[in-house]
mmCIF file of C-alpha atoms in Angstrom:
data_model
loop_
_atom_site.group_PDB
_atom_site.id
_atom_site.type_symbol
_atom_site.label_atom_id
_atom_site.label_comp_id
_atom_site.label_asym_id
_atom_site.label_seq_id
_atom_site.Cartn_x
_atom_site.Cartn_y
_atom_site.Cartn_z
ATOM 1 C CA MET A 1 104.133 64.140 70.947
ATOM 2 C CA SER A 2 104.431 67.879 71.314
ATOM 3 C CA THR A 3 103.729 70.204 68.416
ATOM 4 C CA PRO A 4 106.185 73.033 67.816
ATOM 5 C CA LEU A 5 105.522 76.446 69.273
ATOM 6 C CA LEU A 6 105.114 79.356 66.874
ATOM 7 C CA ALA A 7 108.537 80.609 65.883
ATOM 8 C CA PRO A 8 109.789 84.155 66.390
ATOM 9 C CA GLY A 9 108.719 86.336 63.460
ATOM 10 C CA THR A 10 105.302 84.660 63.147
ATOM 11 C CA THR A 11 102.202 86.842 63.402
ATOM 12 C CA ALA A 12 100.492 85.865 66.639
ATOM 13 C CA PRO A 13 97.065 84.437 65.717
ATOM 14 C CA ASP A 14 94.242 86.567 67.055
ATOM 15 C CA PHE A 15 91.754 85.027 69.462
ATOM 16 C CA THR A 16 88.919 85.996 71.726
ATOM 17 C CA LEU A 17 88.454 84.261 75.078
ATOM 18 C CA HIS A 18 86.517 84.822 78.242
ATOM 19 C CA ALA A 19 88.437 86.776 80.869
ATOM 20 C CA THR A 20 85.499 86.674 83.297
ATOM 21 C CA PRO A 21 82.134 84.919 83.027
ATOM 22 C CA ASP A 22 80.681 87.969 81.251
ATOM 23 C CA GLN A 23 83.690 89.625 79.589
ATOM 24 C CA THR A 24 85.927 88.590 76.735
ATOM 25 C CA LEU A 25 89.365 89.755 75.688
ATOM 26 C CA SER A 26 90.829 89.627 72.188
ATOM 27 C CA LEU A 27 94.541 89.618 71.546
ATOM 28 C CA SER A 28 93.963 92.368 68.964
ATOM 29 C CA GLU A 29 92.708 94.634 71.765
ATOM 30 C CA LEU A 30 96.229 94.542 73.176
ATOM 31 C CA GLN A 31 97.869 95.637 69.926
ATOM 32 C CA GLY A 32 100.278 98.478 70.567
ATOM 33 C CA ARG A 33 101.380 96.842 73.789
ATOM 34 C CA ARG A 34 103.799 94.055 74.483
ATOM 35 C CA VAL A 35 102.089 90.910 75.620
ATOM 36 C CA VAL A 36 103.365 87.951 77.598
ATOM 37 C CA LEU A 37 101.153 84.895 77.075
ATOM 38 C CA VAL A 38 101.562 82.291 79.785
ATOM 39 C CA PHE A 39 100.009 78.948 78.844
ATOM 40 C CA TYR A 40 99.766 76.682 81.883
ATOM 41 C CA PRO A 41 98.134 73.333 82.568
ATOM 42 C CA ALA A 42 95.685 74.013 85.365
ATOM 43 C CA ASP A 43 94.501 76.401 88.042
ATOM 44 C CA PHE A 44 95.375 75.282 91.581
ATOM 45 C CA SER A 45 98.040 72.723 90.638
ATOM 46 C CA PRO A 46 101.159 73.309 92.727
ATOM 47 C CA VAL A 47 103.693 74.122 90.024
ATOM 48 C CA CYS A 48 101.369 76.487 88.157
ATOM 49 C CA GLY A 49 100.604 78.154 91.430
ATOM 50 C CA ASP A 50 104.271 78.838 92.000
ATOM 51 C CA GLU A 51 104.830 79.947 88.413
ATOM 52 C CA LEU A 52 101.899 82.340 88.406
ATOM 53 C CA ALA A 53 102.684 83.533 91.941
ATOM 54 C CA LEU A 54 106.165 84.449 90.754
ATOM 55 C CA TYR A 55 104.895 86.322 87.687
ATOM 56 C CA ASN A 56 102.255 88.015 89.830
ATOM 57 C CA GLN A 57 104.968 89.188 92.182
ATOM 58 C CA LEU A 58 106.932 90.447 89.166
ATOM 59 C CA LEU A 59 104.102 92.444 87.583
ATOM 60 C CA PRO A 60 105.896 95.735 88.290
ATOM 61 C CA GLU A 61 108.903 94.396 86.371
ATOM 62 C CA PHE A 62 106.733 93.385 83.413
ATOM 63 C CA HIS A 63 105.046 96.777 83.441
ATOM 64 C CA ARG A 64 108.437 98.456 83.620
ATOM 65 C CA VAL A 65 109.320 96.888 80.281
ATOM 66 C CA GLY A 66 105.893 97.772 78.899
ATOM 67 C CA ALA A 67 104.390 94.278 78.888
ATOM 68 C CA GLU A 68 100.921 93.023 79.752
ATOM 69 C CA LEU A 69 100.785 89.577 81.317
ATOM 70 C CA VAL A 70 97.974 87.198 80.350
ATOM 71 C CA GLY A 71 97.529 83.639 81.601
ATOM 72 C CA ILE A 72 95.710 80.983 79.546
ATOM 73 C CA SER A 73 94.475 77.557 80.599
ATOM 74 C CA VAL A 74 91.503 75.357 79.760
ATOM 75 C CA ASP A 75 89.875 76.051 83.130
ATOM 76 C CA GLY A 76 86.518 77.791 83.111
ATOM 77 C CA ALA A 77 86.052 81.471 83.883
ATOM 78 C CA TRP A 78 84.516 80.774 87.297
ATOM 79 C CA CYS A 79 87.430 78.554 88.220
ATOM 80 C CA HIS A 80 89.838 81.291 87.113
ATOM 81 C CA ARG A 81 87.981 83.761 89.288
ATOM 82 C CA ALA A 82 88.282 81.564 92.372
ATOM 83 C CA PHE A 83 91.953 80.879 91.637
ATOM 84 C CA ALA A 84 92.765 84.571 91.107
ATOM 85 C CA GLU A 85 90.971 85.520 94.312
ATOM 86 C CA GLN A 86 92.684 82.857 96.363
ATOM 87 C CA ARG A 87 96.167 83.677 95.044
ATOM 88 C CA ASN A 88 95.675 87.445 94.892
ATOM 89 C CA LEU A 89 96.525 87.500 91.188
ATOM 90 C CA HIS A 90 96.482 90.923 89.542
ATOM 91 C CA PHE A 91 96.529 89.941 85.880
ATOM 92 C CA THR A 92 94.028 88.490 83.428
ATOM 93 C CA LEU A 93 93.431 84.756 83.176
ATOM 94 C CA LEU A 94 91.780 83.642 79.948
ATOM 95 C CA SER A 95 89.644 80.570 79.641
ATOM 96 C CA ASP A 96 90.454 78.367 76.627
ATOM 97 C CA PHE A 97 87.398 76.352 77.494
ATOM 98 C CA GLU A 98 85.030 76.193 74.498
ATOM 99 C CA PRO A 99 85.996 74.806 72.100
ATOM 100 C CA LYS A 100 88.437 73.378 74.564
ATOM 101 C CA GLY A 101 92.076 74.169 73.928
ATOM 102 C CA ALA A 102 91.428 75.823 70.538
ATOM 103 C CA VAL A 103 93.740 78.760 71.216
ATOM 104 C CA ALA A 104 96.411 76.594 72.789
ATOM 105 C CA ARG A 105 96.340 74.449 69.625
ATOM 106 C CA LEU A 106 96.812 77.550 67.468
ATOM 107 C CA TYR A 107 99.911 78.299 69.480
ATOM 108 C CA GLY A 108 101.265 74.742 69.508
ATOM 109 C CA ALA A 109 100.725 74.635 73.246
ATOM 110 C CA TYR A 110 98.100 71.923 73.745
ATOM 111 C CA ARG A 111 98.690 68.487 75.227
ATOM 112 C CA GLU A 112 96.237 66.331 73.323
ATOM 113 C CA HIS A 113 96.402 63.290 75.576
ATOM 114 C CA GLU A 114 96.017 65.173 78.810
ATOM 115 C CA GLY A 115 93.620 67.781 77.432
ATOM 116 C CA VAL A 116 95.477 70.676 79.034
ATOM 117 C CA CYS A 117 97.793 73.469 77.936
ATOM 118 C CA GLU A 118 101.512 73.025 77.800
ATOM 119 C CA ARG A 119 103.641 75.113 80.079
ATOM 120 C CA ALA A 120 104.631 77.603 77.379
ATOM 121 C CA LEU A 121 105.589 81.261 77.263
ATOM 122 C CA TYR A 122 105.228 83.761 74.426
ATOM 123 C CA VAL A 123 106.472 87.299 74.078
ATOM 124 C CA ILE A 124 104.460 89.216 71.464
ATOM 125 C CA ASP A 125 105.545 92.683 70.403
ATOM 126 C CA GLU A 126 103.540 95.869 69.867
ATOM 127 C CA GLY A 127 102.819 94.874 66.270
ATOM 128 C CA GLY A 128 101.437 91.469 67.211
ATOM 129 C CA ILE A 129 104.536 89.535 66.126
ATOM 130 C CA VAL A 130 105.873 86.619 68.167
ATOM 131 C CA ARG A 131 109.356 87.594 69.361
ATOM 132 C CA TRP A 132 110.168 84.755 71.726
ATOM 133 C CA SER A 133 108.627 81.479 72.782
ATOM 134 C CA TYR A 134 109.629 78.824 75.254
ATOM 135 C CA ARG A 135 108.212 75.475 76.263
ATOM 136 C CA SER A 136 109.061 74.112 79.690
ATOM 137 C CA PRO A 137 108.699 70.484 80.730
ATOM 138 C CA VAL A 138 105.205 70.385 82.177
ATOM 139 C CA GLY A 139 106.431 69.696 85.710
ATOM 140 C CA VAL A 140 109.082 72.402 85.665
ATOM 141 C CA ASN A 141 108.393 75.994 86.530
ATOM 142 C CA PRO A 142 110.314 78.019 83.920
ATOM 143 C CA GLY A 143 110.990 80.970 86.210
ATOM 144 C CA ALA A 144 111.149 84.514 84.903
ATOM 145 C CA ASP A 145 114.763 85.056 83.904
ATOM 146 C CA GLY A 146 114.386 84.042 80.250
ATOM 147 C CA LEU A 147 111.149 85.961 79.916
ATOM 148 C CA LEU A 148 112.597 89.190 81.276
ATOM 149 C CA GLU A 149 115.695 88.831 79.120
ATOM 150 C CA ALA A 150 113.512 88.340 76.027
ATOM 151 C CA LEU A 151 111.466 91.432 76.866
ATOM 152 C CA GLU A 152 114.560 93.507 77.469
ATOM 153 C CA ALA A 153 116.075 92.353 74.187
ATOM 154 C CA LEU A 154 113.193 93.948 72.257
ATOM 155 C CA PRO A 155 114.088 97.251 70.623
ATOM 156 C CA ALA A 156 113.240 100.352 72.617
ATOM 157 C CA ARG A 157 109.690 101.444 72.113
ATOM 158 C CA SER A 158 108.701 104.627 70.368
ATOM 159 C CA ALA A 159 106.709 107.210 72.325
ATOM 160 C CA SER A 160 104.448 105.546 74.840
ATOM 161 C CA GLY A 161 103.238 106.578 78.229
ATOM 162 C CA SER A 162 103.809 103.896 80.791
ATOM 163 C CA ALA A 163 107.424 102.851 80.342
ATOM 164 C CA ALA A 164 109.904 104.192 82.826
ATOM 165 C CA MET B 1 117.394 79.421 80.226
ATOM 166 C CA SER B 2 120.268 80.276 82.460
ATOM 167 C CA ALA B 3 119.795 78.640 85.795
ATOM 168 C CA HIS B 4 122.923 79.988 87.360
ATOM 169 C CA LEU B 5 123.502 82.349 90.180
ATOM 170 C CA VAL B 6 124.040 85.760 88.615
ATOM 171 C CA LEU B 7 125.018 87.536 91.838
ATOM 172 C CA PRO B 8 128.106 85.786 93.204
ATOM 173 C CA VAL B 9 128.281 85.094 96.912
ATOM 174 C CA SER B 10 130.246 87.858 98.606
ATOM 175 C CA ALA B 11 130.680 89.747 101.848
ATOM 176 C CA ARG B 12 127.155 91.175 101.387
ATOM 177 C CA ASP B 13 125.681 87.752 102.101
ATOM 178 C CA HIS B 14 124.694 85.948 105.253
ATOM 179 C CA ALA B 15 126.897 82.866 105.231
ATOM 180 C CA LEU B 16 127.567 79.946 107.565
ATOM 181 C CA GLY B 17 130.722 77.901 107.107
ATOM 182 C CA PRO B 18 134.163 78.641 105.735
ATOM 183 C CA ALA B 19 134.480 81.042 102.803
ATOM 184 C CA ASP B 20 136.885 78.587 101.160
ATOM 185 C CA ALA B 21 134.593 75.576 101.551
ATOM 186 C CA PRO B 22 134.530 73.459 98.369
ATOM 187 C CA VAL B 23 130.735 73.665 98.223
ATOM 188 C CA THR B 24 128.565 76.743 98.542
ATOM 189 C CA LEU B 25 124.856 76.115 98.928
ATOM 190 C CA VAL B 26 122.632 79.152 98.384
ATOM 191 C CA LYS B 27 119.004 79.069 99.431
ATOM 192 C CA TYR B 28 116.480 81.614 98.192
ATOM 193 C CA GLY B 29 113.692 81.502 100.728
ATOM 194 C CA ASP B 30 110.572 83.129 102.061
ATOM 195 C CA TYR B 31 110.055 83.091 105.836
ATOM 196 C CA GLU B 32 106.323 82.462 105.540
ATOM 197 C CA CYS B 33 106.589 79.721 102.922
ATOM 198 C CA PRO B 34 105.764 76.309 104.418
ATOM 199 C CA HIS B 35 108.065 74.518 101.957
ATOM 200 C CA CYS B 36 110.931 76.716 103.117
ATOM 201 C CA ALA B 37 110.164 75.792 106.700
ATOM 202 C CA ARG B 38 110.308 72.116 105.689
ATOM 203 C CA ALA B 39 113.620 72.757 103.959
ATOM 204 C CA HIS B 40 115.084 74.344 107.090
ATOM 205 C CA PRO B 41 115.885 71.067 108.914
ATOM 206 C CA VAL B 42 117.101 69.593 105.621
ATOM 207 C CA VAL B 43 119.729 72.322 105.431
ATOM 208 C CA ARG B 44 120.666 71.692 109.040
ATOM 209 C CA GLN B 45 121.229 68.009 108.267
ATOM 210 C CA LEU B 46 123.273 68.860 105.195
ATOM 211 C CA ARG B 47 125.446 71.217 107.229
ATOM 212 C CA ALA B 48 125.964 68.585 109.912
ATOM 213 C CA HIS B 49 126.833 65.998 107.272
ATOM 214 C CA LEU B 50 129.317 68.091 105.285
ATOM 215 C CA GLY B 51 130.790 70.118 108.121
ATOM 216 C CA ASP B 52 133.527 72.507 107.002
ATOM 217 C CA ARG B 53 133.180 71.397 103.416
ATOM 218 C CA LEU B 54 129.957 73.389 103.137
ATOM 219 C CA ARG B 55 129.226 77.086 103.182
ATOM 220 C CA PHE B 56 125.518 77.903 103.413
ATOM 221 C CA VAL B 57 124.098 81.227 102.243
ATOM 222 C CA PHE B 58 120.557 82.503 102.680
ATOM 223 C CA ARG B 59 118.970 85.109 100.419
ATOM 224 C CA ASN B 60 115.497 86.577 100.726
ATOM 225 C CA PHE B 61 112.788 85.780 98.223
ATOM 226 C CA PRO B 62 109.557 86.980 99.842
ATOM 227 C CA LEU B 63 106.437 86.272 97.769
ATOM 228 C CA THR B 64 104.435 89.017 99.398
ATOM 229 C CA GLU B 65 101.325 88.563 97.267
ATOM 230 C CA ILE B 66 100.700 85.151 98.772
ATOM 231 C CA HIS B 67 102.516 85.557 102.090
ATOM 232 C CA ARG B 68 101.554 88.820 103.687
ATOM 233 C CA HIS B 69 104.040 88.621 106.547
ATOM 234 C CA ALA B 70 106.978 87.459 104.455
ATOM 235 C CA GLU B 71 108.478 90.858 103.802
ATOM 236 C CA HIS B 72 108.318 92.041 107.400
ATOM 237 C CA ALA B 73 109.801 88.753 108.540
ATOM 238 C CA ALA B 74 112.704 89.231 106.134
ATOM 239 C CA GLU B 75 113.115 92.811 107.315
ATOM 240 C CA ALA B 76 113.069 91.665 110.936
ATOM 241 C CA ALA B 77 115.841 89.134 110.338
ATOM 242 C CA GLU B 78 117.906 91.751 108.498
ATOM 243 C CA ALA B 79 117.278 94.250 111.281
ATOM 244 C CA VAL B 80 118.504 91.748 113.865
ATOM 245 C CA ALA B 81 121.652 91.265 111.776
ATOM 246 C CA ALA B 82 122.222 95.015 111.639
ATOM 247 C CA LEU B 83 121.539 95.511 115.341
ATOM 248 C CA ALA B 84 123.234 92.461 116.817
ATOM 249 C CA GLY B 85 125.433 90.791 114.212
ATOM 250 C CA GLU B 86 125.553 87.634 112.146
ATOM 251 C CA ASP B 87 125.177 85.139 114.985
ATOM 252 C CA ALA B 88 121.984 86.894 116.012
ATOM 253 C CA PHE B 89 120.811 86.896 112.390
ATOM 254 C CA TRP B 90 121.101 83.117 112.183
ATOM 255 C CA ALA B 91 119.413 82.673 115.538
ATOM 256 C CA MET B 92 116.532 84.841 114.311
ATOM 257 C CA HIS B 93 116.458 82.980 110.992
ATOM 258 C CA ASP B 94 116.163 79.638 112.812
ATOM 259 C CA ARG B 95 113.590 80.982 115.218
ATOM 260 C CA ILE B 96 111.325 82.378 112.511
ATOM 261 C CA TYR B 97 111.287 79.094 110.610
ATOM 262 C CA GLU B 98 110.857 77.019 113.740
ATOM 263 C CA HIS B 99 107.908 79.140 114.892
ATOM 264 C CA GLN B 100 106.430 79.861 111.470
ATOM 265 C CA GLY B 101 103.208 78.050 112.252
ATOM 266 C CA GLU B 102 102.478 80.320 115.196
ATOM 267 C CA GLY B 103 102.182 83.385 112.982
ATOM 268 C CA LEU B 104 104.609 86.037 111.853
ATOM 269 C CA GLY B 105 102.870 89.295 112.631
ATOM 270 C CA ASP B 106 104.945 92.275 113.721
ATOM 271 C CA HIS B 107 104.281 91.552 117.383
ATOM 272 C CA ALA B 108 105.573 87.996 117.010
ATOM 273 C CA LEU B 109 108.632 89.203 115.101
ATOM 274 C CA ALA B 110 109.474 91.730 117.818
ATOM 275 C CA ALA B 111 109.009 89.034 120.455
ATOM 276 C CA HIS B 112 111.360 86.691 118.586
ATOM 277 C CA ALA B 113 113.984 89.426 118.476
ATOM 278 C CA ALA B 114 113.494 90.178 122.177
ATOM 279 C CA ALA B 115 113.891 86.497 123.028
ATOM 280 C CA LEU B 116 117.349 86.737 121.456
ATOM 281 C CA GLY B 117 118.199 89.786 123.520
ATOM 282 C CA VAL B 118 117.626 92.249 120.675
ATOM 283 C CA ASP B 119 115.442 95.320 121.211
ATOM 284 C CA GLY B 120 112.095 94.426 119.595
ATOM 285 C CA ASP B 121 111.063 98.064 119.298
ATOM 286 C CA ALA B 122 114.251 98.871 117.432
ATOM 287 C CA VAL B 123 113.498 96.022 115.032
ATOM 288 C CA LEU B 124 109.986 97.369 114.445
ATOM 289 C CA ARG B 125 111.391 100.848 113.821
ATOM 290 C CA GLU B 126 113.683 99.451 111.145
ATOM 291 C CA ILE B 127 110.756 97.606 109.588
ATOM 292 C CA ARG B 128 108.636 100.776 109.560
ATOM 293 C CA GLY B 129 111.534 102.745 108.133
ATOM 294 C CA GLU B 130 112.022 100.107 105.408
ATOM 295 C CA THR B 131 115.705 100.256 106.312
ATOM 296 C CA HIS B 132 116.512 96.856 104.855
ATOM 297 C CA LEU B 133 114.067 96.772 101.962
ATOM 298 C CA PRO B 134 116.676 97.708 99.323
ATOM 299 C CA ARG B 135 118.794 94.729 100.304
ATOM 300 C CA ILE B 136 115.803 92.402 100.311
ATOM 301 C CA ARG B 137 114.809 93.653 96.855
ATOM 302 C CA GLU B 138 118.363 93.102 95.666
ATOM 303 C CA ASP B 139 118.214 89.537 96.989
ATOM 304 C CA PHE B 140 114.846 89.039 95.298
ATOM 305 C CA MET B 141 115.834 90.389 91.891
ATOM 306 C CA SER B 142 119.124 88.489 91.953
ATOM 307 C CA GLY B 143 116.997 85.384 92.435
ATOM 308 C CA VAL B 144 114.646 86.270 89.604
ATOM 309 C CA ARG B 145 117.606 86.791 87.286
ATOM 310 C CA SER B 146 119.136 83.522 88.418
ATOM 311 C CA GLY B 147 115.996 81.566 87.554
ATOM 312 C CA VAL B 148 114.471 81.160 91.003
ATOM 313 C CA ASN B 149 111.156 79.542 90.195
ATOM 314 C CA GLY B 150 109.525 79.137 93.553
ATOM 315 C CA THR B 151 110.580 78.866 97.146
ATOM 316 C CA PRO B 152 112.818 77.412 98.233
ATOM 317 C CA THR B 153 115.240 77.375 95.291
ATOM 318 C CA PHE B 154 118.768 76.109 95.914
ATOM 319 C CA TYR B 155 122.039 76.675 94.051
ATOM 320 C CA VAL B 156 124.985 74.330 94.441
ATOM 321 C CA ASN B 157 128.237 76.056 93.514
ATOM 322 C CA GLY B 158 126.202 78.474 91.432
ATOM 323 C CA ALA B 159 124.088 75.950 89.522
ATOM 324 C CA ARG B 160 120.374 75.676 90.272
ATOM 325 C CA PHE B 161 119.541 72.428 92.045
ATOM 326 C CA ASP B 162 116.524 71.073 90.190
ATOM 327 C CA ASP B 163 116.225 67.725 91.960
ATOM 328 C CA ASP B 164 114.037 67.013 94.958
ATOM 329 C CA TRP B 165 115.528 68.909 97.893
ATOM 330 C CA SER B 166 113.346 67.061 100.354
ATOM 331 C CA ASP B 167 115.325 63.853 99.739
ATOM 332 C CA VAL B 168 118.120 64.700 102.144
ATOM 333 C CA HIS B 169 120.233 61.667 101.253
ATOM 334 C CA ALA B 170 120.198 62.405 97.542
ATOM 335 C CA PHE B 171 120.811 66.079 98.257
ATOM 336 C CA ALA B 172 123.797 65.186 100.458
ATOM 337 C CA ARG B 173 125.189 62.967 97.699
ATOM 338 C CA ALA B 174 124.885 65.824 95.208
ATOM 339 C CA LEU B 175 126.779 68.092 97.593
ATOM 340 C CA GLU B 176 129.399 65.393 98.175
ATOM 341 C CA ALA B 177 129.894 65.154 94.429
ATOM 342 C CA ALA B 178 130.258 68.922 94.188
ATOM 343 C CA ALA B 179 132.742 68.857 97.084
ATOM 344 C CA ALA B 180 135.006 66.330 95.386
ATOM 345 C CA PRO B 181 135.545 67.442 91.794
ATOM 346 C CA SER B 182 137.675 65.290 89.555
ATOM 347 C CA ARG B 183 141.264 65.963 90.453
#
């Protein structure tokens, strides 16, 4: 039923999605930085809320290892805005809304029957290469331990400002 | 993913029950989290059921972005421990969960401490001085590294308990099984 995630070593497919109702973000704009893509099924569902709340709380840790965190679901940009405001989220949520799930499909992270994203994590390096991916059972919050270990396993970065 | 406790239980921890109990149950919790408050009586029932076969340990996992009083509540409980000892810590721990719905502002936290005979102003001074924040952060990061994925998260003899903790009978059976390894 589930399609495979992109394997480590694959070039992460570029995409452009709405980050707010009037702004878009392309993956290529983040080139030169490490990116954590968090595919999740839905805004406001309890498990996603916990998962994203945990990552939100850990933003300083992600920044410490030089990573930008980006969430992706099929919810619309207005829904994302309400969700981010309610949960005090400090990272970008992208809306894989039209055509629905197109980016999630590119990343092997779409649940065709349910019409929502899988609960999947990607670590993409500075050069836009997938370095780690993980799919969690949809009802299980994957936590952050594997993600942080994957980020820390990346080779040290060459000169860059923000890392400690 | 590793879902095992990476920071072993030691003298640094708040623990109830014998150190040589066959089962150690660790809870990572947030004092302002309603699920944690629901888990509080579950733990009490588990402790009553297993008696001396169970050691219970609490570690802090405050999700401060969604629970704005969680960190101060954790600091208040740690301050009470520092000022008045482990028995007072557990009394404060119980009190905070039992009164969670009434609000956990600094005034309420000081009043809870005072009700236990601990100087509320001293507790507030320790909160303002962030005296116990390093320990709380150590608790938190040990949880992150152990795969805590929400609050509460439980570990039974070091392994994350992924079943439904709210089913106290099933939880008790899991602890019973852990208490009686094949021998």
